[in-house]
Coordinates of C-alpha atoms and ligand atoms in Angstrom, one line a residue:
M1173 CA 0.1 -0.1 0.2
S1174 CA 1.4 3.4 -0.8
D1175 CA 2.2 5.8 2.0
P1176 CA -0.7 8.1 2.7
A1177 CA 1.7 11.0 3.5
T1178 CA 3.5 10.9 0.4
S1179 CA 0.3 10.5 -1.6
D1180 CA -0.9 13.8 -0.1
A1181 CA 2.3 15.6 -0.9
E1182 CA 2.0 14.2 -4.4
R1183 CA -1.6 15.3 -4.7
K1184 CA -0.5 18.6 -3.5
M1185 CA 2.2 18.9 -6.0
Q1186 CA 0.0 17.9 -8.9
F1187 CA -2.5 20.6 -7.7
L1188 CA -0.1 23.2 -7.7
Y1189 CA 1.4 21.9 -11.2
A1190 CA -2.1 22.2 -12.8
L1191 CA -2.6 25.7 -11.4
R1192 CA 0.6 27.0 -13.0
S1193 CA 0.2 25.4 -16.2
K1194 CA -3.1 27.2 -16.4
G1195 CA -1.4 30.4 -15.7
V1196 CA -1.8 31.0 -12.0
T1197 CA 1.8 32.2 -11.7
D1198 CA 1.6 34.6 -8.9
N1199 CA 3.2 33.5 -5.8
R1200 CA 1.2 35.0 -3.3
V1201 CA -1.8 33.4 -4.9
L1202 CA -0.1 29.9 -5.3
S1203 CA 1.1 30.1 -1.7
A1204 CA -2.5 31.0 -0.4
M1205 CA -3.9 27.9 -2.6
E1206 CA -1.4 25.6 -1.0
A1207 CA -2.2 26.6 2.5
V1208 CA -5.9 26.2 2.0
D1209 CA -7.3 22.3 1.4
R1210 CA -10.0 22.5 -0.9
G1211 CA -11.2 19.1 0.7
P1212 CA -13.3 20.4 3.6
F1213 CA -15.2 22.5 1.3
I1214 CA -16.6 19.4 -0.6
K1215 CA -18.9 17.1 1.2
G1216 CA -19.7 13.6 0.3
L1217 CA -19.4 11.7 -2.9
F1218 CA -17.1 14.1 -4.7
S1219 CA -14.8 14.8 -1.8
E1220 CA -12.4 12.6 -3.3
R1221 CA -11.9 14.6 -6.3
A1222 CA -11.2 17.9 -4.2
Y1223 CA -7.5 17.9 -5.6
E1224 CA -8.6 17.6 -9.3
D1225 CA -8.9 20.9 -11.5
M1226 CA -12.6 20.6 -12.0
P1227 CA -15.9 22.3 -10.9
L1228 CA -17.5 20.1 -8.4
P1229 CA -21.3 20.2 -7.3
I1230 CA -22.2 21.5 -3.8
A1231 CA -25.4 21.6 -1.7
C1232 CA -28.4 24.0 -3.2
G1233 CA -27.6 22.8 -6.9
Q1234 CA -24.6 25.1 -7.0
T1235 CA -20.8 24.3 -7.9
I1236 CA -17.5 25.1 -6.5
S1237 CA -15.4 26.7 -9.0
Q1238 CA -12.4 24.9 -11.1
P1239 CA -9.3 25.6 -8.8
S1240 CA -7.4 27.1 -11.9
V1241 CA -10.5 29.5 -12.5
V1242 CA -10.2 30.6 -8.6
G1243 CA -6.5 31.2 -9.1
L1244 CA -6.8 33.2 -12.0
M1245 CA -9.7 35.4 -10.8
T1246 CA -7.8 35.9 -7.4
Q1247 CA -4.7 36.9 -9.7
A1248 CA -6.6 39.2 -11.7
L1249 CA -7.8 41.2 -8.5
E1250 CA -4.1 42.0 -7.6
I1251 CA -5.1 42.0 -3.8
S1252 CA -2.8 43.8 -1.4
P1253 CA -2.7 42.9 2.7
R1254 CA -4.3 46.0 3.2
D1255 CA -7.6 45.4 1.0
K1256 CA -11.2 45.0 1.9
V1257 CA -12.9 42.6 -0.4
L1258 CA -16.4 41.8 -1.4
E1259 CA -17.5 38.4 -2.9
I1260 CA -20.7 37.7 -4.3
G1261 CA -21.6 34.1 -4.4
T1262 CA -20.0 32.1 -1.2
G1263 CA -21.1 28.9 -2.4
S1264 CA -18.9 26.4 -0.9
G1265 CA -16.8 29.3 0.8
Y1266 CA -13.5 28.2 -0.9
Q1267 CA -12.8 31.3 -2.7
A1268 CA -13.5 33.3 0.1
A1269 CA -10.9 31.2 2.1
I1270 CA -8.4 32.1 -0.5
L1271 CA -9.3 35.7 -0.2
S1272 CA -8.8 35.6 3.4
K1273 CA -5.1 34.7 3.2
L1274 CA -4.5 37.6 1.0
A1275 CA -6.8 40.5 2.1
R1276 CA -7.3 42.1 5.6
R1277 CA -11.0 41.9 5.4
V1278 CA -13.4 39.6 3.4
Y1279 CA -17.2 40.0 3.1
T1280 CA -19.0 37.2 1.2
I1281 CA -22.7 37.1 0.3
D1282 CA -24.9 34.2 -1.0
R1283 CA -28.7 33.9 -1.5
H1284 CA -28.7 30.5 0.1
R1285 CA -28.7 30.6 4.0
R1286 CA -27.7 27.0 4.0
L1287 CA -24.5 27.4 2.0
V1288 CA -23.6 30.5 4.1
Q1289 CA -24.1 28.6 7.3
E1290 CA -22.0 25.9 5.9
A1291 CA -19.3 28.1 4.9
R1292 CA -19.4 29.7 8.4
S1293 CA -18.6 26.8 10.1
I1294 CA -15.8 25.7 7.9
F1295 CA -14.1 29.2 8.4
D1296 CA -14.6 28.9 12.2
A1297 CA -13.1 25.6 12.1
L1298 CA -10.1 26.7 10.0
D1299 CA -9.5 29.9 12.4
M1300 CA -10.4 32.2 9.6
H1301 CA -11.6 35.2 11.4
N1302 CA -11.4 37.8 8.8
I1303 CA -14.3 36.6 6.8
T1304 CA -18.0 37.7 7.3
A1305 CA -20.5 35.6 5.5
I1306 CA -24.0 37.2 5.0
T1307 CA -27.4 35.9 3.3
A1308 CA -28.6 38.2 1.1
D1309 CA -29.0 39.2 -2.7
G1310 CA -25.5 40.1 -3.6
S1311 CA -26.5 42.3 -6.7
F1312 CA -27.2 45.0 -4.3
G1313 CA -23.6 44.7 -2.8
L1314 CA -23.0 45.6 1.0
S1315 CA -23.6 49.3 1.3
E1316 CA -23.0 49.5 5.0
Q1317 CA -19.3 48.4 4.2
A1318 CA -18.8 50.2 0.9
P1319 CA -16.4 51.1 -0.6
F1320 CA -14.4 48.2 -1.6
D1321 CA -10.7 47.8 -2.7
R1322 CA -11.8 44.8 -4.4
I1323 CA -14.9 43.1 -5.6
I1324 CA -15.3 39.6 -6.9
V1325 CA -18.3 38.1 -8.4
T1326 CA -18.6 34.1 -8.9
A1327 CA -22.0 34.1 -10.5
A1328 CA -22.8 35.5 -14.0
A1329 CA -24.9 38.6 -14.8
E1330 CA -25.8 40.0 -18.0
D1331 CA -24.0 43.1 -17.2
P1332 CA -21.9 44.2 -14.1
P1333 CA -24.5 45.1 -11.4
G1334 CA -24.6 49.0 -11.0
P1335 CA -24.6 48.9 -7.2
L1336 CA -21.3 46.8 -7.3
L1337 CA -19.6 49.5 -9.5
A1338 CA -20.9 51.9 -7.4
Q1339 CA -19.4 50.3 -4.2
L1340 CA -16.2 49.9 -5.8
K1341 CA -13.3 52.2 -4.5
E1342 CA -11.6 54.6 -6.8
G1343 CA -8.4 52.8 -7.6
G1344 CA -10.3 49.7 -6.9
I1345 CA -10.7 46.3 -9.2
M1346 CA -13.7 44.1 -9.6
V1347 CA -13.7 40.7 -11.6
L1348 CA -16.6 39.0 -12.6
P1349 CA -18.1 36.7 -15.4
V1350 CA -20.6 38.4 -17.8
G1351 CA -23.0 36.7 -20.3
Q1352 CA -26.0 34.7 -20.4
S1353 CA -26.2 31.6 -18.3
D1354 CA -26.6 29.2 -21.1
A1355 CA -24.2 30.8 -23.4
V1356 CA -20.3 31.6 -23.5
Q1357 CA -19.4 33.9 -20.6
H1358 CA -16.5 36.3 -20.3
L1359 CA -14.4 36.9 -17.3
I1360 CA -13.8 40.6 -17.1
R1361 CA -11.9 42.9 -15.1
V1362 CA -13.0 46.5 -14.4
R1363 CA -10.8 49.2 -13.0
K1364 CA -12.0 52.2 -11.4
S1365 CA -10.3 55.5 -11.6
A1366 CA -11.1 59.1 -11.4
D1367 CA -11.4 59.1 -15.1
G1368 CA -14.2 56.2 -15.2
L1369 CA -14.2 52.6 -15.8
E1370 CA -12.0 50.6 -17.8
Y1371 CA -12.7 47.0 -18.7
D1372 CA -10.7 44.1 -19.9
E1373 CA -11.6 40.8 -21.2
L1374 CA -9.8 37.8 -19.7
R1375 CA -10.9 34.5 -20.9
S1376 CA -14.2 32.6 -21.5
V1377 CA -15.8 31.1 -18.6
R1378 CA -19.0 29.0 -17.4
F1379 CA -20.5 30.1 -14.1
V1380 CA -23.9 29.4 -12.6
P1381 CA -26.3 32.7 -13.0
L1382 CA -26.4 35.4 -10.5
L1383 CA -30.2 35.3 -9.6
E1384 CA -32.4 37.8 -7.8
G1385 CA -33.8 37.5 -4.2
L1386 CA -33.1 34.9 -1.7
G1387 CA -32.8 31.0 -2.4
K1388 CA -35.7 28.8 -1.4
D1389 CA -34.0 27.6 1.7
G1390 CA -34.0 31.1 3.1
Ligands
SAH948 N1 -17.2 31.3 -4.8 C1 -17.9 29.8 -4.7 C2 -18.8 29.1 -6.0 C3 -19.8 30.1 -6.2 S1 -21.3 29.3 -7.2 C4 -17.0 28.8 -4.2 O1 -15.9 29.3 -3.9 O2 -17.3 27.7 -4.0 C5 -22.2 30.7 -7.4 C6 -23.0 31.0 -6.0 O3 -23.6 32.4 -6.4 C7 -24.1 29.9 -5.7 O4 -23.7 29.6 -4.3 C8 -25.4 30.9 -5.8 O5 -26.0 30.7 -4.8 C9 -24.8 32.4 -5.6 N2 -25.7 33.4 -6.0 C10 -26.3 33.5 -7.4 N3 -26.9 34.6 -7.4 C11 -26.7 35.5 -6.2 C12 -27.2 36.6 -5.6 N4 -28.0 37.4 -6.4 N5 -26.5 36.9 -4.6 C13 -25.8 36.0 -3.8 N6 -25.2 34.8 -4.4 C14 -25.8 34.6 -5.6

């Protein structure tokens, strides 16, 4: 039988190799992704596949994103340690956990109460005390904590939601997928400056849609 300690180390090396080969080259992002085990964020049948570079199903019919997409979005945000970050679409909590290693403060919102509760208990178990998880419709942002240095949306809207653009600090960056949910979506980065908004398109992606209101479970 193989030594489980060795195979864990090998799996981690393969995980990091997959990230690098897909373009995640920022060392701070790679260290954060090395430090956060994806396993606890995936429950049940699929937990064995936690270290493969693929999206996987989670509760409430949602998906945890592919690690390389998490890495590329995080890298595109250019987070610095003083930043206050807003994430829309907590899902499993994995992306928020990566952000928490890089930023000062992370607020994450999901429309499914159950996902928020499950993510909160993982953050507590992992001693990640700089994350606040909230059940709400994230399209409206979080005005009481605005403005944010960085905003990441992990569900696709047809256009960047106005309240999120408004809650981005001058000098801030927002990364989000845009496009119709059943068509090709584009990952875009928005930079806000005194002169206005500048957009660049990063790659094509596929995310679940950004929906209105709260999920059925609350
Ligand atoms: N970032 C997550 C994956 C997100 S999947 C992770 O790391 O696992 C997309 C999530 O967006 C789903 O959990 C879905 O419930 C949530 N979502 C969709 N529309 C939303 C909205 N308007 N406000 C908040 N969350 C929303």
